[in-house]
Backbone as CSV, one residue per row, in Angstrom:
resi,resn,N_x,N_y,N_z,CA_x,CA_y,CA_z,C_x,C_y,C_z
1,UNK,87.389,74.443,-124.804,88.255,75.099,-123.942,89.127,74.107,-123.190
2,UNK,90.439,74.301,-123.322,91.330,73.372,-122.638,92.197,74.051,-121.547
3,UNK,92.204,75.348,-121.504,92.993,76.022,-120.544,92.151,77.255,-119.987
4,UNK,92.137,77.363,-118.638,91.460,78.530,-117.994,92.440,79.214,-117.090
5,UNK,92.582,80.524,-117.203,93.407,81.291,-116.280,92.525,82.253,-115.434
6,UNK,92.661,82.162,-114.129,91.937,83.005,-113.225,92.836,84.032,-112.573
7,UNK,92.370,85.235,-112.447,93.043,86.210,-111.671,92.770,85.856,-110.240
8,UNK,93.759,86.014,-109.301,93.528,85.612,-107.864,92.556,86.605,-107.229
9,UNK,92.949,87.860,-107.135,92.204,88.820,-106.338,90.932,89.197,-107.018
10,UNK,89.819,88.951,-106.230,88.456,89.346,-106.714,87.819,88.303,-107.568
11,UNK,88.570,87.262,-107.979,88.036,86.181,-108.784,87.962,84.912,-107.940
12,UNK,89.137,84.464,-107.589,89.201,83.264,-106.701,89.034,83.719,-105.223
13,UNK,89.432,84.909,-104.937,89.247,85.445,-103.563,88.120,86.518,-103.621
14,UNK,87.651,86.958,-102.461,86.593,87.895,-102.355,86.925,89.299,-102.865
15,UNK,88.236,89.671,-102.916,88.601,90.953,-103.339,88.440,91.964,-102.172
16,UNK,88.290,91.539,-100.931,88.157,92.394,-99.771,89.136,91.993,-98.740
17,UNK,90.435,92.304,-98.982,91.458,91.876,-97.982,91.283,92.542,-96.633
18,UNK,91.647,91.766,-95.601,91.548,92.290,-94.245,92.977,92.174,-93.599
19,UNK,93.243,93.162,-92.733,94.503,93.134,-92.022,94.396,91.947,-90.988
20,UNK,95.447,91.134,-90.934,95.492,89.999,-90.018,96.563,90.223,-88.941
21,UNK,97.674,90.948,-89.306,98.749,91.136,-88.432,99.400,92.499,-88.646
22,UNK,99.781,93.128,-87.472,100.595,94.339,-87.525,101.848,94.017,-86.690
23,UNK,102.983,93.961,-87.363,104.173,93.539,-86.663,105.147,94.739,-86.590
24,UNK,105.605,95.091,-85.388,106.543,96.233,-85.161,107.856,95.599,-84.841
25,UNK,108.887,95.952,-85.694,110.235,95.429,-85.525,111.320,96.486,-85.767
26,UNK,111.012,97.709,-85.381,111.972,98.819,-85.609,113.256,98.495,-84.781
27,UNK,114.370,98.517,-85.406,115.628,98.052,-84.741,116.358,99.264,-84.125
28,UNK,116.216,100.484,-84.663,116.995,101.655,-84.169,116.078,102.521,-83.264
29,UNK,116.770,103.441,-82.613,116.093,104.422,-81.740,115.834,105.679,-82.573
30,UNK,116.070,105.626,-83.890,115.946,106.799,-84.768,114.499,107.206,-84.910
31,UNK,114.263,108.220,-85.809,112.908,108.677,-86.077,112.021,107.572,-86.580
32,UNK,110.753,107.672,-86.281,109.790,106.659,-86.771,108.914,106.231,-85.551
33,UNK,108.051,105.297,-85.841,107.076,104.874,-84.880,107.811,104.168,-83.692
34,UNK,107.097,104.105,-82.557,107.643,103.442,-81.333,106.810,102.289,-80.858
35,UNK,105.747,101.938,-81.680,104.854,100.847,-81.295,104.070,100.365,-82.588
36,UNK,103.425,99.253,-82.367,102.614,98.703,-83.508,101.474,99.668,-83.817
37,UNK,100.884,100.271,-82.841,99.809,101.304,-83.140,100.334,102.449,-83.929
38,UNK,101.560,102.943,-83.576,102.079,104.048,-84.286,102.467,103.633,-85.733
39,UNK,102.905,102.392,-85.892,103.251,101.867,-87.217,101.967,101.835,-88.070
40,UNK,100.850,101.364,-87.477,99.564,101.355,-88.178,99.146,102.740,-88.503
41,UNK,99.320,103.734,-87.662,98.927,105.096,-87.887,99.718,105.664,-89.070
42,UNK,101.052,105.372,-89.130,101.866,105.868,-90.301,101.330,105.222,-91.549
43,UNK,101.098,103.933,-91.562,100.672,103.252,-92.774,99.309,103.812,-93.212
44,UNK,98.374,104.035,-92.273,97.090,104.632,-92.577,97.239,106.050,-93.109
45,UNK,98.120,106.795,-92.589,98.378,108.169,-93.085,98.846,108.174,-94.490
46,UNK,99.840,107.296,-94.777,100.427,107.146,-96.137,99.334,106.690,-97.104
47,UNK,98.467,105.774,-96.722,97.499,105.167,-97.585,96.132,105.856,-97.685
48,UNK,95.998,106.979,-96.915,94.615,107.592,-96.786,93.958,108.011,-98.053
49,UNK,94.653,108.374,-99.102,94.113,108.831,-100.317,94.004,107.743,-101.403
50,UNK,94.504,106.557,-101.098,94.556,105.511,-102.108,93.222,104.727,-102.140
51,UNK,92.877,104.277,-103.369,91.715,103.393,-103.487,92.088,101.956,-103.626
52,UNK,93.333,101.625,-103.509,93.790,100.264,-103.590,93.179,99.459,-102.508
53,UNK,92.799,98.217,-102.801,92.171,97.338,-101.759,93.007,97.153,-100.509
54,UNK,94.268,97.050,-100.608,95.090,96.889,-99.420,95.184,98.188,-98.626
55,UNK,95.187,99.310,-99.283,95.124,100.593,-98.580,93.784,100.768,-97.793
56,UNK,92.718,100.413,-98.474,91.376,100.494,-97.854,91.345,99.588,-96.592
57,UNK,91.963,98.406,-96.693,92.003,97.466,-95.549,92.835,98.109,-94.381
58,UNK,93.931,98.781,-94.707,94.673,99.384,-93.622,93.818,100.472,-92.916
59,UNK,93.113,101.280,-93.759,92.286,102.336,-93.127,91.131,101.758,-92.277
60,UNK,90.535,100.652,-92.802,89.440,100.039,-92.001,89.977,99.476,-90.692
61,UNK,91.170,98.885,-90.761,91.798,98.314,-89.510,92.150,99.399,-88.531
62,UNK,92.738,100.516,-89.120,93.071,101.612,-88.110,91.838,102.124,-87.449
63,UNK,90.757,102.296,-88.195,89.521,102.762,-87.648,88.918,101.804,-86.550
64,UNK,88.975,100.516,-86.915,88.489,99.529,-85.984,89.311,99.481,-84.694
65,UNK,90.600,99.761,-84.811,91.522,99.769,-83.666,91.543,101.105,-82.966
66,UNK,90.804,102.049,-83.516,90.739,103.467,-82.968,92.106,104.067,-82.946
67,UNK,92.825,103.824,-84.070,94.184,104.445,-84.259,94.008,105.549,-85.286
68,UNK,94.450,106.799,-84.888,94.344,107.926,-85.783,95.397,107.859,-86.876
69,UNK,95.180,108.545,-87.878,96.157,108.603,-89.022,97.307,109.568,-88.699
70,UNK,98.518,109.178,-89.029,99.702,110.016,-88.897,99.526,111.180,-89.898
71,UNK,99.977,112.379,-89.502,99.909,113.539,-90.389,101.002,113.431,-91.362
72,UNK,100.752,113.136,-92.569,101.770,113.016,-93.670,101.399,114.000,-94.762
73,UNK,102.436,114.323,-95.565,102.212,115.198,-96.710,102.786,114.464,-97.933
74,UNK,102.429,115.056,-99.106,102.957,114.615,-100.377,102.809,113.118,-100.627
75,UNK,101.654,112.576,-100.298,101.363,111.197,-100.542,101.257,110.937,-102.010
76,UNK,101.830,109.809,-102.430,101.737,109.366,-103.844,101.846,107.899,-103.951
77,UNK,101.143,107.407,-104.947,101.215,105.930,-105.265,102.506,105.648,-105.990
78,UNK,103.000,104.459,-105.684,104.201,103.972,-106.409,103.647,102.693,-107.121
79,UNK,103.251,102.895,-108.378,102.511,101.908,-109.131,103.226,100.530,-109.077
80,UNK,102.481,99.511,-108.629,102.942,98.167,-108.540,103.935,97.922,-107.412
81,UNK,104.167,98.995,-106.548,105.140,98.795,-105.450,104.540,99.166,-104.106
82,UNK,103.677,100.185,-104.011,103.127,100.670,-102.742,102.802,102.088,-102.780
83,UNK,103.192,102.810,-101.714,102.929,104.232,-101.580,104.080,104.954,-100.820
84,UNK,104.115,106.241,-101.029,105.188,107.065,-100.367,104.560,108.333,-99.864
85,UNK,105.150,108.869,-98.781,104.661,110.190,-98.259,105.841,110.750,-97.461
86,UNK,105.586,111.974,-97.025,106.566,112.605,-96.109,106.002,112.673,-94.696
87,UNK,106.746,112.294,-93.690,106.368,112.309,-92.298,107.483,113.051,-91.568
88,UNK,107.159,114.137,-90.961,108.181,114.892,-90.219,109.431,115.244,-91.091
89,UNK,109.081,115.544,-92.312,110.178,115.942,-93.211,110.983,114.822,-93.894
90,UNK,110.633,113.624,-93.658,111.416,112.559,-94.302,110.487,111.621,-95.024
91,UNK,110.995,110.930,-96.042,110.203,109.966,-96.823,109.948,108.706,-96.009
92,UNK,108.689,108.274,-96.153,108.235,107.018,-95.597,107.540,106.230,-96.632
93,UNK,107.552,104.893,-96.506,107.046,104.008,-97.560,106.185,102.938,-96.893
94,UNK,105.153,102.507,-97.650,104.388,101.301,-97.371,104.418,100.548,-98.675
95,UNK,105.000,99.325,-98.696,105.089,98.665,-100.009,105.561,97.236,-99.889
96,UNK,105.618,96.679,-101.097,106.019,95.282,-101.239,107.459,95.083,-100.702
97,UNK,107.636,93.931,-100.067,109.038,93.680,-99.545,110.101,93.779,-100.634
98,UNK,109.802,93.334,-101.844,110.827,93.387,-102.867,111.137,94.846,-103.345
99,UNK,110.155,95.744,-103.179,110.446,97.196,-103.405,111.484,97.727,-102.398
100,UNK,111.295,97.376,-101.141,112.318,97.830,-100.094,113.704,97.223,-100.463
101,UNK,113.740,95.965,-100.824,114.981,95.280,-101.117,115.678,95.782,-102.394
102,UNK,114.887,95.780,-103.507,115.444,96.062,-104.769,115.552,97.512,-105.188
103,UNK,114.501,98.266,-104.861,114.511,99.648,-105.264,115.162,100.596,-104.206
104,UNK,114.854,100.371,-102.910,115.403,101.202,-101.908,116.704,100.691,-101.382
105,UNK,117.022,99.401,-101.551,118.238,98.833,-101.018,118.223,98.650,-99.528
106,UNK,117.028,98.508,-98.980,116.807,98.383,-97.510,116.775,96.855,-97.174
107,UNK,117.643,96.440,-96.320,117.688,95.074,-95.821,116.503,94.847,-94.915
108,UNK,115.882,93.723,-95.052,114.746,93.328,-94.228,115.026,92.331,-93.159
109,UNK,116.306,92.209,-92.767,116.681,91.229,-91.788,115.734,91.165,-90.564
110,UNK,115.440,92.277,-89.930,114.658,92.248,-88.725,113.221,91.571,-88.966
111,UNK,112.859,91.526,-90.243,111.473,91.033,-90.575,111.507,89.669,-91.342
112,UNK,112.692,89.150,-91.615,112.833,87.963,-92.497,111.963,86.821,-92.025
113,UNK,112.065,86.460,-90.726,111.266,85.272,-90.283,109.794,85.534,-90.376
114,UNK,109.446,86.730,-89.972,108.014,87.111,-90.036,107.483,87.051,-91.419
115,UNK,108.187,87.657,-92.404,107.746,87.665,-93.773,107.582,86.314,-94.336
116,UNK,108.556,85.403,-94.071,108.484,84.019,-94.529,107.227,83.332,-93.960
117,UNK,107.075,83.439,-92.579,105.879,82.808,-91.983,104.605,83.332,-92.477
118,UNK,104.436,84.614,-92.633,103.188,85.188,-93.097,102.877,84.797,-94.496
119,UNK,103.922,84.814,-95.432,103.684,84.460,-96.806,103.319,82.975,-96.945
120,UNK,103.974,82.074,-96.085,103.619,80.701,-96.115,102.161,80.452,-95.691
121,UNK,101.671,81.357,-94.860,100.274,81.238,-94.421,99.316,81.803,-95.459
122,UNK,99.836,82.179,-96.599,98.975,82.697,-97.644,98.543,84.166,-97.583
123,UNK,99.344,84.872,-96.774,99.063,86.289,-96.558,99.938,87.204,-97.444
124,UNK,99.362,88.296,-97.838,100.131,89.266,-98.567,100.710,90.265,-97.504
125,UNK,101.947,90.634,-97.727,102.613,91.451,-96.721,103.141,92.816,-97.298
126,UNK,102.839,93.895,-96.601,103.421,95.190,-96.906,104.406,95.584,-95.840
127,UNK,105.574,96.095,-96.237,106.491,96.618,-95.264,106.253,98.133,-95.050
128,UNK,106.467,98.573,-93.793,106.339,99.977,-93.541,107.743,100.443,-93.040
129,UNK,108.218,101.516,-93.558,109.567,101.942,-93.114,110.004,103.200,-93.903
130,UNK,111.343,103.452,-93.627,111.978,104.600,-94.296,112.941,104.000,-95.341
131,UNK,113.728,104.867,-95.978,114.668,104.402,-96.930,115.946,103.869,-96.244
132,UNK,115.986,104.047,-94.884,117.084,103.508,-94.117,116.832,102.189,-93.449
133,UNK,115.546,101.951,-93.054,115.225,100.719,-92.284,113.732,100.399,-92.355
134,UNK,113.487,99.101,-92.250,112.015,98.693,-92.114,111.612,98.942,-90.646
135,UNK,110.361,99.360,-90.439,109.913,99.561,-89.108,108.949,98.446,-88.720
136,UNK,108.435,97.740,-89.654,107.527,96.631,-89.435,106.776,96.271,-90.653
137,UNK,105.723,95.454,-90.440,104.966,94.952,-91.598,103.539,94.807,-91.218
138,UNK,102.729,94.835,-92.303,101.265,94.606,-92.119,100.883,93.469,-93.108
139,UNK,100.216,92.492,-92.529,99.827,91.307,-93.349,98.324,91.350,-93.620
140,UNK,97.952,90.794,-94.756,96.541,90.836,-95.235,96.164,89.426,-95.684
141,UNK,94.968,89.166,-95.503,94.389,87.842,-96.027,93.110,88.218,-96.797
142,UNK,93.013,87.730,-97.977,91.853,87.852,-98.802,91.218,86.485,-98.900
143,UNK,90.134,86.236,-98.228,89.575,84.889,-98.170,89.064,84.454,-99.528
144,UNK,89.175,83.121,-99.720,88.607,82.564,-100.921,87.135,82.788,-101.042
145,UNK,86.660,82.878,-102.287,85.226,82.937,-102.496,84.674,81.547,-102.115
146,UNK,83.492,81.493,-101.526,82.932,80.260,-101.069,82.828,79.203,-102.171
147,UNK,82.637,79.620,-103.433,82.436,78.681,-104.510,83.705,78.410,-105.311
148,UNK,84.849,78.885,-104.924,86.052,78.817,-105.731,86.495,77.411,-105.884
149,UNK,86.551,76.602,-104.838,86.970,75.239,-104.941,86.039,74.390,-105.809
150,UNK,84.776,74.634,-105.568,83.739,73.869,-106.389,83.871,74.262,-107.843
151,UNK,84.046,75.518,-108.120,84.203,75.957,-109.566,85.357,75.291,-110.222
152,UNK,86.512,75.174,-109.507,87.687,74.488,-110.097,87.360,73.002,-110.346
153,UNK,86.680,72.376,-109.405,86.319,70.937,-109.592,85.362,70.787,-110.802
154,UNK,84.431,71.679,-110.950,83.468,71.575,-112.095,84.193,71.765,-113.405
155,UNK,85.146,72.660,-113.432,85.960,72.880,-114.691,86.759,71.588,-115.014
156,UNK,87.363,71.031,-114.031,88.094,69.785,-114.230,87.179,68.685,-114.768
157,UNK,85.995,68.563,-114.101,85.046,67.568,-114.529,84.512,67.738,-115.964
158,UNK,84.503,69.068,-116.349,84.068,69.339,-117.768,85.134,69.148,-118.767
159,UNK,86.324,68.735,-118.323,87.398,68.459,-119.260,88.444,69.472,-119.504
160,UNK,88.422,70.555,-118.713,89.463,71.558,-118.840,90.781,71.005,-118.294
161,UNK,91.764,70.925,-119.233,93.010,70.225,-118.886,93.924,71.025,-118.050
162,UNK,93.904,72.311,-118.217,94.905,73.110,-117.443,94.182,74.403,-116.827
163,UNK,94.320,74.526,-115.536,93.720,75.651,-114.845,94.777,76.326,-114.103
164,UNK,94.998,77.633,-114.267,96.104,78.390,-113.692,95.568,79.629,-112.972
165,UNK,96.372,80.136,-112.065,96.043,81.426,-111.342,97.080,82.430,-111.644
166,UNK,96.615,83.623,-112.015,97.532,84.761,-112.227,97.434,85.695,-111.036
167,UNK,98.629,86.180,-110.594,98.711,87.101,-109.481,100.012,87.894,-109.503
168,UNK,99.962,89.029,-108.955,101.168,89.826,-108.751,101.727,89.610,-107.318
169,UNK,101.062,88.716,-106.598,101.526,88.499,-105.192,102.811,87.680,-105.237
170,UNK,103.433,87.592,-104.053,104.713,86.856,-103.906,104.537,85.353,-104.149
171,UNK,105.504,84.601,-104.579,105.330,83.213,-104.858,104.822,82.324,-103.650
172,UNK,105.241,82.617,-102.487,104.780,81.846,-101.322,103.297,82.010,-101.110
173,UNK,102.838,83.275,-101.131,101.430,83.493,-100.965,100.614,82.925,-102.080
174,UNK,101.111,83.083,-103.281,100.431,82.505,-104.461,100.265,81.009,-104.342
175,UNK,101.358,80.329,-103.908,101.375,78.882,-103.758,100.361,78.447,-102.679
176,UNK,100.265,79.154,-101.563,99.324,78.858,-100.525,97.843,78.936,-101.004
177,UNK,97.582,80.026,-101.735,96.197,80.248,-102.240,95.910,79.203,-103.345
178,UNK,96.821,78.963,-104.249,96.692,77.976,-105.256,96.420,76.581,-104.634
179,UNK,97.174,76.213,-103.651,96.942,74.948,-102.948,95.593,74.846,-102.339
180,UNK,95.081,75.904,-101.783,93.790,75.939,-101.143,92.654,75.679,-102.068
181,UNK,92.775,76.125,-103.351,91.733,75.928,-104.327,91.967,74.703,-105.223
182,UNK,93.104,74.049,-105.005,93.373,72.840,-105.825,94.061,73.114,-107.139
183,UNK,94.836,74.198,-107.233,95.575,74.484,-108.481,97.052,74.084,-108.333
């Protein structure tokens, strides 16, 4: 064996992401949440039926913070991008920043500095908002497995020439996790 490829989530990391940050940055006075707790409530409402690890983390965090779920309808997963639902008659989304930028055409300017900082810290970030504007973001951290660094060292010592990590996460988060395990 000369090359080993690891999946990041659940292999190098525990596979149990936890919410680390809830950031409220709604720029307009239009419809939508008015606080970080309301942003969390919207995200939890949208994610309530999902089995995705990030969705489960949002629900655990909302429960721990004693934040109720926003009443949403027509929830559905957006494969590889996030989730969508209707809140007070309008579409709301919880998803990857690139989904907001590329698919919805929503500028993330109010969140740009936050997104860069969180991703550089090795966190995965989901944006919460409408098709008109982002309202905020939720960051997640999936801790490394306690034996991940040691396992990489053992593989190198055994002569494995190339060890790589596979992930669908953003490049900054991927680089932070890869650096932490020595890849």
